[in-house]
């Protein structure tokens, strides 16, 4: 982006500065020389990551790296089965990650694709069509309705020019342009009325402009630079997994070293056997299935979200939704319909709602005729084409069941005076039988100066000063509601004036009425905002639109509450005056940010993040892309959104519906809750295994061989844990406050539940082993006694983990209140795992492979009783926890 303030400079000075000529343009030689020195008028291509680099990047995770090392050690010590299983989990996780990254779109590439293919420019005194990427600074460009602006231009000549800049500034109404020098020293992008910006759309009129910036020096190029410089934000899930992985790994390595040392000191086993034992403990303790389970849970959540019109571009972002505390939403096209709509009309000095019928109201019927005739909208099979303000007027007529085709046939246009930004009026002349009807529309103040009569109940009477003041009061009242007001007048004449000028025609008019328009809010958004507030989420509005318009929409939606006054609204210009450090302290007091530039949006997102908040940012325009990328989760609109905003986002709303965000937050919370359940299940089970092996080593008992540990991990960890990821949302999940960035997977009682449930399971398994030794069924045969004890302990450990899977369905609620069999996938997973554990003992051929013995009915009864005892213990503890929480 150029630092030069071209909008404050004189055209003649600029032409000299760029060695250009407004009539002849640049010479072909000069243009080619500049192209060589400045480079093409194109945006930089982002660096691509190869498939191999993406795959290697997956192994940078600390936990995954440790698992890979453990697999290598296991293979070197002969435990090939263990090594294969661990490596399989690691590789599958990497493939999942690469697949998801490969689906991501490139935001800067999307910006590049937006560029217009050709532009009409003056070169050597001739108008020629030049590819957009061959344009250079100093080129004289000709613009007309339908063109895409090819670079940043300083306008030289303007003829009723309007440019739609919503994708860049967020302003829903096309901006009227002029060639006049701006007096303001540092106006916002939306207020630079003598500039035209790259990739914006000309909707009306014609103009000539000189290119002052190309490629990365344009405003769009500035946004592309911001996208390049903005780092990807690590999600809370990724941060939590990284911290958990490190903590677990250090703890496990410490325990493994202690066990190895104790074993060597006791001298009961050889060093190689103790090394295998230490590795077995590491395998038992590390939840090697966790990365895959998390990925699968997120993928399943992504699938459910897709059915609800929320398309995820990053798996980890699903969970981030659940921790969202701030939703910063763009206004145009996100909270509003991005479609100008007539909301009220004024006739007979009275305000009517747009839905009030005009029939049997002579003045209202006359107003409808005038607004239809004074209009350049084209009615096509694909809908209405033209300026959004004018299409709104035609749409109003259609909703009022007016026969417009008959009207246009009956009263064809024979002459016109186009809209002019200086006089702010547009006039048409239509033949009406033996006479002519002159219609005028424009700014209320300007039009009222030119009226001498008023249409009251279908009759033209003198416009008194009292009537005039009453109309001005109504206009002010409507403007305060952020409604865009147009005034309409007419005059019947017998013949068309010889000279069709403003002075000759736009005088002694009959005022007929006002029309008040707005880009209305989406009807479902107000309820979604209220739901978000109930869920502890604060919605804020961040828009490039005007302050009054933004405030009005925010109040109608509930983003600005009744208690909040003007101090809750801030503009981009005011934001520039506040240093970043001070703004971080003040950011919470603002709910509406108006007239902001792309860098302001990033500043707002960063300030909230520095306050420790998880921020979601929604948007649809190019101007939203940097903030979408900087936010913890960027949400782009699928229908109205530009490819740039989609490319910078984590999630795309297929229906552009704000309600979908609330549904997505609920899904995000459910995903996090389900990952917590899977984690509680896995870690409490693994803790039980580690403690059991640790105590067995200390006591000199026979240890579970690696294949036993592997089998328990494979059977009890994998399928039930994945099925827990499919649990339905718990009742009241959206009534909870967001957990925030400071929370982790172990928050909310999960960490303590893991510890005490793991201890209970371990003590129960050790008790079964001790009981089997104390009361053996093969007295006198020490080897069989220990084999029976080891088998009973092995089965108790496996079955108890499966029973405990029901307990983790809720941290505090009773198992009998959460409908434990509601999840059919979970039911099948438990049944399959139970059978898998049982066949090891029941099928004789597998006994030797797994080093277990066949159990009799008495031993099975002890195993089953011990396994189900975990339900009684957990239910008692949960009861006490609920009583304590209730007292608090």
mmCIF file of C-alpha atoms in Angstrom, residues 149-486:
data_model
loop_
_atom_site.group_PDB
_atom_site.id
_atom_site.type_symbol
_atom_site.label_atom_id
_atom_site.label_comp_id
_atom_site.label_asym_id
_atom_site.label_seq_id
_atom_site.Cartn_x
_atom_site.Cartn_y
_atom_site.Cartn_z
ATOM 1 C CA UNK A 149 -11.375 -1.704 -11.079
ATOM 2 C CA UNK A 150 -7.982 -3.135 -12.214
ATOM 3 C CA UNK A 151 -5.685 -1.208 -9.800
ATOM 4 C CA UNK A 152 -5.828 1.684 -7.337
ATOM 5 C CA UNK A 153 -6.843 4.829 -9.247
ATOM 6 C CA UNK A 154 -7.001 8.550 -8.551
ATOM 7 C CA UNK A 155 -10.144 9.676 -10.355
ATOM 8 C CA UNK A 156 -9.723 12.465 -12.948
ATOM 9 C CA UNK A 157 -13.168 12.702 -14.568
ATOM 10 C CA UNK A 158 -16.386 11.391 -12.987
ATOM 11 C CA UNK A 159 -19.827 11.047 -14.525
ATOM 12 C CA UNK A 160 -22.410 9.761 -11.970
ATOM 13 C CA UNK A 161 -19.917 7.115 -10.829
ATOM 14 C CA UNK A 162 -20.872 4.644 -8.113
ATOM 15 C CA UNK A 163 -18.586 1.825 -6.970
ATOM 16 C CA UNK A 164 -19.578 -1.123 -4.806
ATOM 17 C CA UNK A 165 -16.808 -1.520 -2.207
ATOM 18 C CA UNK A 166 -18.505 -3.874 0.289
ATOM 19 C CA UNK A 167 -15.845 -6.587 -0.096
ATOM 20 C CA UNK A 168 -13.123 -4.057 0.784
ATOM 21 C CA UNK A 169 -14.779 -1.663 3.244
ATOM 22 C CA UNK A 170 -17.885 -3.489 4.460
ATOM 23 C CA UNK A 171 -20.197 -0.674 3.342
ATOM 24 C CA UNK A 172 -23.360 -2.164 1.852
ATOM 25 C CA UNK A 173 -24.373 0.791 -0.368
ATOM 26 C CA UNK A 174 -22.347 1.673 -3.507
ATOM 27 C CA UNK A 175 -20.176 4.730 -2.898
ATOM 28 C CA UNK A 176 -20.708 7.891 -4.925
ATOM 29 C CA UNK A 177 -17.395 9.080 -6.352
ATOM 30 C CA UNK A 178 -16.052 12.478 -7.378
ATOM 31 C CA UNK A 179 -12.775 13.900 -8.688
ATOM 32 C CA UNK A 180 -12.560 16.698 -6.092
ATOM 33 C CA UNK A 181 -9.537 16.940 -3.771
ATOM 34 C CA UNK A 182 -10.271 15.705 -0.255
ATOM 35 C CA UNK A 183 -9.584 18.130 2.588
ATOM 36 C CA UNK A 184 -9.450 15.457 5.303
ATOM 37 C CA UNK A 185 -5.829 14.533 6.015
ATOM 38 C CA UNK A 186 -6.274 10.859 6.842
ATOM 39 C CA UNK A 187 -9.749 9.628 5.849
ATOM 40 C CA UNK A 188 -10.706 5.955 6.054
ATOM 41 C CA UNK A 189 -10.725 3.872 2.881
ATOM 42 C CA UNK A 190 -14.508 4.153 2.629
ATOM 43 C CA UNK A 191 -14.306 7.953 2.738
ATOM 44 C CA UNK A 192 -11.755 8.379 -0.052
ATOM 45 C CA UNK A 193 -14.349 9.393 -2.616
ATOM 46 C CA UNK A 194 -11.858 10.444 -5.299
ATOM 47 C CA UNK A 195 -10.144 7.034 -5.308
ATOM 48 C CA UNK A 196 -11.126 3.716 -6.910
ATOM 49 C CA UNK A 197 -9.627 0.542 -5.493
ATOM 50 C CA UNK A 198 -8.458 -2.679 -7.101
ATOM 51 C CA UNK A 199 -11.077 -5.479 -7.351
ATOM 52 C CA UNK A 200 -14.076 -3.269 -6.493
ATOM 53 C CA UNK A 201 -17.077 -3.134 -8.877
ATOM 54 C CA UNK A 202 -18.428 -0.199 -10.871
ATOM 55 C CA UNK A 203 -22.227 -0.308 -10.542
ATOM 56 C CA UNK A 204 -23.232 2.989 -12.155
ATOM 57 C CA UNK A 205 -21.871 5.755 -14.375
ATOM 58 C CA UNK A 206 -18.504 6.299 -16.032
ATOM 59 C CA UNK A 207 -15.103 7.680 -15.049
ATOM 60 C CA UNK A 208 -11.494 8.235 -16.076
ATOM 61 C CA UNK A 209 -8.737 7.609 -13.535
ATOM 62 C CA UNK A 210 -4.961 7.380 -13.325
ATOM 63 C CA UNK A 211 -3.301 4.346 -11.784
ATOM 64 C CA UNK A 212 -1.353 5.357 -8.680
ATOM 65 C CA UNK A 213 -0.624 1.891 -7.251
ATOM 66 C CA UNK A 214 -0.377 -1.625 -8.701
ATOM 67 C CA UNK A 215 0.006 -5.145 -7.364
ATOM 68 C CA UNK A 216 1.153 -5.419 -3.751
ATOM 69 C CA UNK A 217 1.170 -1.603 -3.391
ATOM 70 C CA UNK A 218 -2.647 -1.437 -3.703
ATOM 71 C CA UNK A 219 -5.085 -1.619 -0.802
ATOM 72 C CA UNK A 220 -5.872 -5.236 -1.719
ATOM 73 C CA UNK A 221 -2.128 -5.867 -1.909
ATOM 74 C CA UNK A 222 -1.849 -4.427 1.604
ATOM 75 C CA UNK A 223 -4.387 -7.024 2.765
ATOM 76 C CA UNK A 224 -2.433 -9.757 0.973
ATOM 77 C CA UNK A 225 0.714 -8.649 2.843
ATOM 78 C CA UNK A 226 -1.171 -8.826 6.135
ATOM 79 C CA UNK A 227 -2.282 -12.361 5.285
ATOM 80 C CA UNK A 228 1.316 -13.356 4.539
ATOM 81 C CA UNK A 229 2.538 -11.904 7.834
ATOM 82 C CA UNK A 230 -0.253 -13.304 10.034
ATOM 83 C CA UNK A 231 0.766 -16.551 11.710
ATOM 84 C CA UNK A 232 -1.648 -19.432 12.017
ATOM 85 C CA UNK A 233 -3.219 -19.393 15.472
ATOM 86 C CA UNK A 234 -2.740 -22.571 17.506
ATOM 87 C CA UNK A 235 -6.134 -23.819 18.679
ATOM 88 C CA UNK A 236 -6.824 -24.517 22.372
ATOM 89 C CA UNK A 237 -7.044 -28.196 21.435
ATOM 90 C CA UNK A 238 -3.567 -28.200 19.906
ATOM 91 C CA UNK A 239 -2.149 -26.322 22.912
ATOM 92 C CA UNK A 240 -3.847 -28.696 25.370
ATOM 93 C CA UNK A 241 -2.686 -31.813 23.534
ATOM 94 C CA UNK A 242 0.884 -30.497 23.365
ATOM 95 C CA UNK A 243 0.971 -29.674 27.085
ATOM 96 C CA UNK A 244 -0.678 -32.969 28.020
ATOM 97 C CA UNK A 245 1.717 -34.926 25.804
ATOM 98 C CA UNK A 246 4.780 -33.329 27.383
ATOM 99 C CA UNK A 247 3.527 -33.798 30.950
ATOM 100 C CA UNK A 248 2.563 -37.421 30.371
ATOM 101 C CA UNK A 249 5.803 -38.244 28.596
ATOM 102 C CA UNK A 250 8.031 -36.808 31.334
ATOM 103 C CA UNK A 251 5.990 -38.577 34.024
ATOM 104 C CA UNK A 252 6.035 -41.886 32.180
ATOM 105 C CA UNK A 253 9.767 -41.738 31.487
ATOM 106 C CA UNK A 254 10.365 -40.994 35.172
ATOM 107 C CA UNK A 255 8.236 -43.951 36.319
ATOM 108 C CA UNK A 256 9.839 -46.282 33.758
ATOM 109 C CA UNK A 257 13.345 -45.326 34.930
ATOM 110 C CA UNK A 258 12.332 -45.863 38.600
ATOM 111 C CA UNK A 259 10.884 -49.307 37.838
ATOM 112 C CA UNK A 260 13.976 -50.283 35.843
ATOM 113 C CA UNK A 261 16.236 -49.108 38.676
ATOM 114 C CA UNK A 262 14.239 -50.952 41.380
ATOM 115 C CA UNK A 263 14.242 -54.125 39.306
ATOM 116 C CA UNK A 264 17.986 -53.942 38.784
ATOM 117 C CA UNK A 265 18.621 -53.280 42.514
ATOM 118 C CA UNK A 266 16.467 -56.235 43.519
ATOM 119 C CA UNK A 267 18.266 -58.384 40.958
ATOM 120 C CA UNK A 268 15.214 -60.538 40.334
ATOM 121 C CA UNK A 269 15.297 -60.029 36.549
ATOM 122 C CA UNK A 270 17.983 -59.599 33.910
ATOM 123 C CA UNK A 271 18.586 -56.113 32.558
ATOM 124 C CA UNK A 272 16.985 -56.981 29.213
ATOM 125 C CA UNK A 273 13.817 -58.242 30.931
ATOM 126 C CA UNK A 274 13.671 -55.126 33.101
ATOM 127 C CA UNK A 275 14.160 -52.950 30.021
ATOM 128 C CA UNK A 276 11.216 -54.753 28.381
ATOM 129 C CA UNK A 277 9.202 -54.234 31.560
ATOM 130 C CA UNK A 278 10.014 -50.514 31.540
ATOM 131 C CA UNK A 279 8.972 -50.319 27.881
ATOM 132 C CA UNK A 280 5.771 -52.206 28.740
ATOM 133 C CA UNK A 281 4.964 -49.603 31.390
ATOM 134 C CA UNK A 282 5.628 -46.825 28.843
ATOM 135 C CA UNK A 283 3.341 -48.543 26.326
ATOM 136 C CA UNK A 284 0.699 -49.011 29.029
ATOM 137 C CA UNK A 285 0.924 -45.412 30.212
ATOM 138 C CA UNK A 286 1.123 -43.480 26.937
ATOM 139 C CA UNK A 287 -2.362 -43.190 25.395
ATOM 140 C CA UNK A 288 -0.992 -43.959 21.960
ATOM 141 C CA UNK A 289 -4.488 -44.111 20.539
ATOM 142 C CA UNK A 290 -5.317 -40.584 21.758
ATOM 143 C CA UNK A 291 -4.127 -38.641 18.666
ATOM 144 C CA UNK A 292 -6.099 -40.968 16.399
ATOM 145 C CA UNK A 293 -9.133 -40.870 18.701
ATOM 146 C CA UNK A 294 -9.038 -37.062 18.846
ATOM 147 C CA UNK A 295 -8.706 -36.890 15.053
ATOM 148 C CA UNK A 296 -11.591 -39.315 14.522
ATOM 149 C CA UNK A 297 -13.783 -37.500 17.074
ATOM 150 C CA UNK A 298 -13.070 -34.188 15.359
ATOM 151 C CA UNK A 299 -13.720 -35.719 11.933
ATOM 152 C CA UNK A 300 -17.065 -37.093 13.122
ATOM 153 C CA UNK A 301 -17.899 -33.659 14.562
ATOM 154 C CA UNK A 302 -16.959 -32.125 11.217
ATOM 155 C CA UNK A 303 -19.389 -34.474 9.487
ATOM 156 C CA UNK A 304 -22.217 -33.546 11.827
ATOM 157 C CA UNK A 305 -21.460 -29.840 11.341
ATOM 158 C CA UNK A 306 -21.508 -30.237 7.550
ATOM 159 C CA UNK A 307 -25.080 -31.521 7.812
ATOM 160 C CA UNK A 308 -25.870 -28.313 9.729
ATOM 161 C CA UNK A 309 -24.333 -26.091 6.992
ATOM 162 C CA UNK A 310 -21.038 -25.434 8.813
ATOM 163 C CA UNK A 311 -18.080 -26.595 6.714
ATOM 164 C CA UNK A 312 -14.822 -26.977 8.633
ATOM 165 C CA UNK A 313 -11.489 -26.315 6.908
ATOM 166 C CA UNK A 314 -9.364 -27.275 9.936
ATOM 167 C CA UNK A 315 -10.230 -30.282 12.082
ATOM 168 C CA UNK A 316 -8.910 -28.777 15.320
ATOM 169 C CA UNK A 317 -11.117 -25.713 14.827
ATOM 170 C CA UNK A 318 -14.211 -27.819 15.619
ATOM 171 C CA UNK A 319 -13.200 -27.954 19.259
ATOM 172 C CA UNK A 320 -12.178 -24.269 19.317
ATOM 173 C CA UNK A 321 -15.804 -23.336 18.705
ATOM 174 C CA UNK A 322 -16.705 -24.780 22.078
ATOM 175 C CA UNK A 323 -14.341 -22.408 23.903
ATOM 176 C CA UNK A 324 -15.435 -19.280 22.025
ATOM 177 C CA UNK A 325 -16.005 -16.286 24.311
ATOM 178 C CA UNK A 326 -16.153 -13.445 21.767
ATOM 179 C CA UNK A 327 -17.809 -13.485 18.335
ATOM 180 C CA UNK A 328 -16.678 -10.480 16.308
ATOM 181 C CA UNK A 329 -19.074 -10.232 13.418
ATOM 182 C CA UNK A 330 -18.985 -8.181 10.262
ATOM 183 C CA UNK A 331 -22.299 -6.404 9.632
ATOM 184 C CA UNK A 332 -22.858 -6.384 5.892
ATOM 185 C CA UNK A 333 -23.940 -9.775 4.576
ATOM 186 C CA UNK A 334 -23.397 -11.468 7.925
ATOM 187 C CA UNK A 335 -25.783 -9.832 10.354
ATOM 188 C CA UNK A 336 -27.681 -8.114 7.555
ATOM 189 C CA UNK A 337 -29.015 -9.355 4.239
ATOM 190 C CA UNK A 338 -26.670 -7.191 2.088
ATOM 191 C CA UNK A 339 -29.760 -6.127 0.198
ATOM 192 C CA UNK A 340 -31.209 -2.627 0.425
ATOM 193 C CA UNK A 341 -34.881 -2.821 1.358
ATOM 194 C CA UNK A 342 -37.620 -0.222 1.693
ATOM 195 C CA UNK A 343 -38.649 -0.188 5.353
ATOM 196 C CA UNK A 344 -40.916 2.852 5.570
ATOM 197 C CA UNK A 345 -42.583 5.366 3.284
ATOM 198 C CA UNK A 346 -43.966 8.820 4.027
ATOM 199 C CA UNK A 347 -46.996 10.386 2.334
ATOM 200 C CA UNK A 348 -49.522 12.948 3.591
ATOM 201 C CA UNK A 349 -46.938 13.853 6.270
ATOM 202 C CA UNK A 350 -47.411 10.420 7.861
ATOM 203 C CA UNK A 351 -44.970 7.519 8.288
ATOM 204 C CA UNK A 352 -46.153 4.122 7.032
ATOM 205 C CA UNK A 353 -44.518 0.715 7.308
ATOM 206 C CA UNK A 354 -43.383 -0.744 3.959
ATOM 207 C CA UNK A 355 -45.866 -3.598 4.411
ATOM 208 C CA UNK A 356 -48.824 -1.177 4.710
ATOM 209 C CA UNK A 357 -50.823 -1.346 1.444
ATOM 210 C CA UNK A 358 -50.665 1.652 -0.867
ATOM 211 C CA UNK A 359 -54.034 0.879 -2.453
ATOM 212 C CA UNK A 360 -56.812 3.386 -1.692
ATOM 213 C CA UNK A 361 -54.148 5.922 -0.680
ATOM 214 C CA UNK A 362 -53.879 8.316 -3.604
ATOM 215 C CA UNK A 363 -50.598 9.912 -2.490
ATOM 216 C CA UNK A 364 -49.001 6.505 -1.828
ATOM 217 C CA UNK A 365 -50.065 5.212 -5.242
ATOM 218 C CA UNK A 366 -48.579 8.323 -6.840
ATOM 219 C CA UNK A 367 -45.331 7.805 -4.886
ATOM 220 C CA UNK A 368 -45.124 4.207 -6.156
ATOM 221 C CA UNK A 369 -45.510 5.392 -9.765
ATOM 222 C CA UNK A 370 -42.817 8.075 -9.375
ATOM 223 C CA UNK A 371 -40.284 5.709 -7.746
ATOM 224 C CA UNK A 372 -40.878 3.108 -10.475
ATOM 225 C CA UNK A 373 -40.484 5.538 -13.393
ATOM 226 C CA UNK A 374 -37.462 7.343 -11.919
ATOM 227 C CA UNK A 375 -35.419 4.157 -11.980
ATOM 228 C CA UNK A 376 -32.783 2.466 -14.165
ATOM 229 C CA UNK A 377 -33.259 -1.075 -12.833
ATOM 230 C CA UNK A 378 -33.431 -3.801 -15.466
ATOM 231 C CA UNK A 379 -36.012 -6.550 -14.884
ATOM 232 C CA UNK A 380 -34.611 -9.871 -16.165
ATOM 233 C CA UNK A 381 -35.428 -13.562 -15.827
ATOM 234 C CA UNK A 382 -32.575 -13.826 -13.324
ATOM 235 C CA UNK A 383 -33.981 -11.021 -11.153
ATOM 236 C CA UNK A 384 -33.474 -7.297 -10.796
ATOM 237 C CA UNK A 385 -30.210 -5.805 -12.074
ATOM 238 C CA UNK A 386 -28.982 -2.354 -11.148
ATOM 239 C CA UNK A 387 -28.042 -0.084 -8.298
ATOM 240 C CA UNK A 388 -29.121 -1.677 -4.944
ATOM 241 C CA UNK A 389 -31.049 1.458 -3.965
ATOM 242 C CA UNK A 390 -33.036 1.446 -7.199
ATOM 243 C CA UNK A 391 -33.671 -2.313 -7.169
ATOM 244 C CA UNK A 392 -35.095 -1.845 -3.653
ATOM 245 C CA UNK A 393 -37.638 0.628 -5.039
ATOM 246 C CA UNK A 394 -38.731 -1.788 -7.778
ATOM 247 C CA UNK A 395 -38.883 -4.634 -5.252
ATOM 248 C CA UNK A 396 -41.193 -2.482 -3.084
ATOM 249 C CA UNK A 397 -43.527 -1.998 -6.047
ATOM 250 C CA UNK A 398 -43.550 -5.723 -6.788
ATOM 251 C CA UNK A 399 -44.413 -6.537 -3.166
ATOM 252 C CA UNK A 400 -47.279 -4.045 -3.456
ATOM 253 C CA UNK A 401 -48.567 -5.995 -6.483
ATOM 254 C CA UNK A 402 -47.965 -3.143 -8.937
ATOM 255 C CA UNK A 403 -48.154 -4.030 -12.636
ATOM 256 C CA UNK A 404 -44.843 -2.421 -13.642
ATOM 257 C CA UNK A 405 -44.684 -3.761 -17.204
ATOM 258 C CA UNK A 406 -48.049 -2.153 -17.934
ATOM 259 C CA UNK A 407 -46.870 1.093 -16.302
ATOM 260 C CA UNK A 408 -43.669 1.193 -18.391
ATOM 261 C CA UNK A 409 -45.621 0.479 -21.604
ATOM 262 C CA UNK A 410 -48.166 3.153 -20.764
ATOM 263 C CA UNK A 411 -45.626 5.806 -19.723
ATOM 264 C CA UNK A 412 -42.365 5.294 -21.652
ATOM 265 C CA UNK A 413 -39.306 7.412 -20.816
ATOM 266 C CA UNK A 414 -38.498 10.039 -23.424
ATOM 267 C CA UNK A 415 -35.744 12.038 -21.694
ATOM 268 C CA UNK A 416 -33.656 12.170 -18.521
ATOM 269 C CA UNK A 417 -31.118 14.121 -16.511
ATOM 270 C CA UNK A 418 -28.782 11.527 -14.919
ATOM 271 C CA UNK A 419 -27.931 11.558 -11.249
ATOM 272 C CA UNK A 420 -25.166 13.975 -10.331
ATOM 273 C CA UNK A 421 -23.280 13.763 -7.043
ATOM 274 C CA UNK A 422 -23.115 17.551 -6.782
ATOM 275 C CA UNK A 423 -26.836 18.332 -7.160
ATOM 276 C CA UNK A 424 -27.789 14.872 -5.696
ATOM 277 C CA UNK A 425 -30.857 14.490 -7.925
ATOM 278 C CA UNK A 426 -32.045 12.357 -10.846
ATOM 279 C CA UNK A 427 -34.834 13.360 -13.241
ATOM 280 C CA UNK A 428 -36.817 11.475 -15.879
ATOM 281 C CA UNK A 429 -39.444 12.602 -18.373
ATOM 282 C CA UNK A 430 -42.169 10.083 -19.256
ATOM 283 C CA UNK A 431 -44.957 10.452 -21.831
ATOM 284 C CA UNK A 432 -48.383 10.256 -20.236
ATOM 285 C CA UNK A 433 -51.144 10.322 -22.847
ATOM 286 C CA UNK A 434 -51.326 13.914 -24.184
ATOM 287 C CA UNK A 435 -48.873 15.325 -21.637
ATOM 288 C CA UNK A 436 -45.608 14.488 -19.900
ATOM 289 C CA UNK A 437 -44.760 13.504 -16.326
ATOM 290 C CA UNK A 438 -41.502 14.793 -14.878
ATOM 291 C CA UNK A 439 -40.264 12.694 -11.918
ATOM 292 C CA UNK A 440 -37.420 13.701 -9.597
ATOM 293 C CA UNK A 441 -35.737 11.768 -6.789
ATOM 294 C CA UNK A 442 -32.817 12.619 -4.552
ATOM 295 C CA UNK A 443 -31.578 13.965 -1.244
ATOM 296 C CA UNK A 444 -34.489 15.333 0.871
ATOM 297 C CA UNK A 445 -32.857 18.715 1.607
ATOM 298 C CA UNK A 446 -32.008 19.341 -2.047
ATOM 299 C CA UNK A 447 -35.365 18.249 -3.398
ATOM 300 C CA UNK A 448 -37.457 20.193 -0.857
ATOM 301 C CA UNK A 449 -35.665 23.394 -1.944
ATOM 302 C CA UNK A 450 -37.087 22.856 -5.426
ATOM 303 C CA UNK A 451 -40.694 22.087 -4.434
ATOM 304 C CA UNK A 452 -43.522 24.582 -4.149
ATOM 305 C CA UNK A 453 -46.435 22.159 -3.727
ATOM 306 C CA UNK A 454 -47.219 18.932 -1.903
ATOM 307 C CA UNK A 455 -49.439 16.025 -2.867
ATOM 308 C CA UNK A 456 -51.974 15.533 -0.058
ATOM 309 C CA UNK A 457 -54.490 12.756 -0.617
ATOM 310 C CA UNK A 458 -53.973 12.948 -4.387
ATOM 311 C CA UNK A 459 -54.307 16.714 -4.711
ATOM 312 C CA UNK A 460 -51.464 19.175 -5.272
ATOM 313 C CA UNK A 461 -51.682 22.009 -2.748
ATOM 314 C CA UNK A 462 -49.256 24.754 -1.767
ATOM 315 C CA UNK A 463 -46.333 23.589 0.387
ATOM 316 C CA UNK A 464 -46.529 25.708 3.505
ATOM 317 C CA UNK A 465 -43.554 26.437 5.744
ATOM 318 C CA UNK A 466 -45.275 24.391 8.448
ATOM 319 C CA UNK A 467 -45.482 21.404 6.087
ATOM 320 C CA UNK A 468 -41.854 21.870 5.063
ATOM 321 C CA UNK A 469 -40.651 21.888 8.688
ATOM 322 C CA UNK A 470 -42.795 18.859 9.462
ATOM 323 C CA UNK A 471 -41.211 16.974 6.561
ATOM 324 C CA UNK A 472 -37.700 17.964 7.666
ATOM 325 C CA UNK A 473 -38.511 16.701 11.186
ATOM 326 C CA UNK A 474 -39.713 13.369 9.771
ATOM 327 C CA UNK A 475 -36.561 13.127 7.645
ATOM 328 C CA UNK A 476 -34.403 13.735 10.732
ATOM 329 C CA UNK A 477 -36.352 11.162 12.726
ATOM 330 C CA UNK A 478 -35.856 8.512 10.034
ATOM 331 C CA UNK A 479 -32.159 9.376 9.614
ATOM 332 C CA UNK A 480 -31.624 8.870 13.364
ATOM 333 C CA UNK A 481 -32.823 5.294 12.873
ATOM 334 C CA UNK A 482 -29.971 4.897 10.348
ATOM 335 C CA UNK A 483 -32.466 4.720 7.479
ATOM 336 C CA UNK A 484 -31.378 6.054 4.100
ATOM 337 C CA UNK A 485 -34.045 8.545 3.034
ATOM 338 C CA UNK A 486 -34.873 9.481 -0.564
#
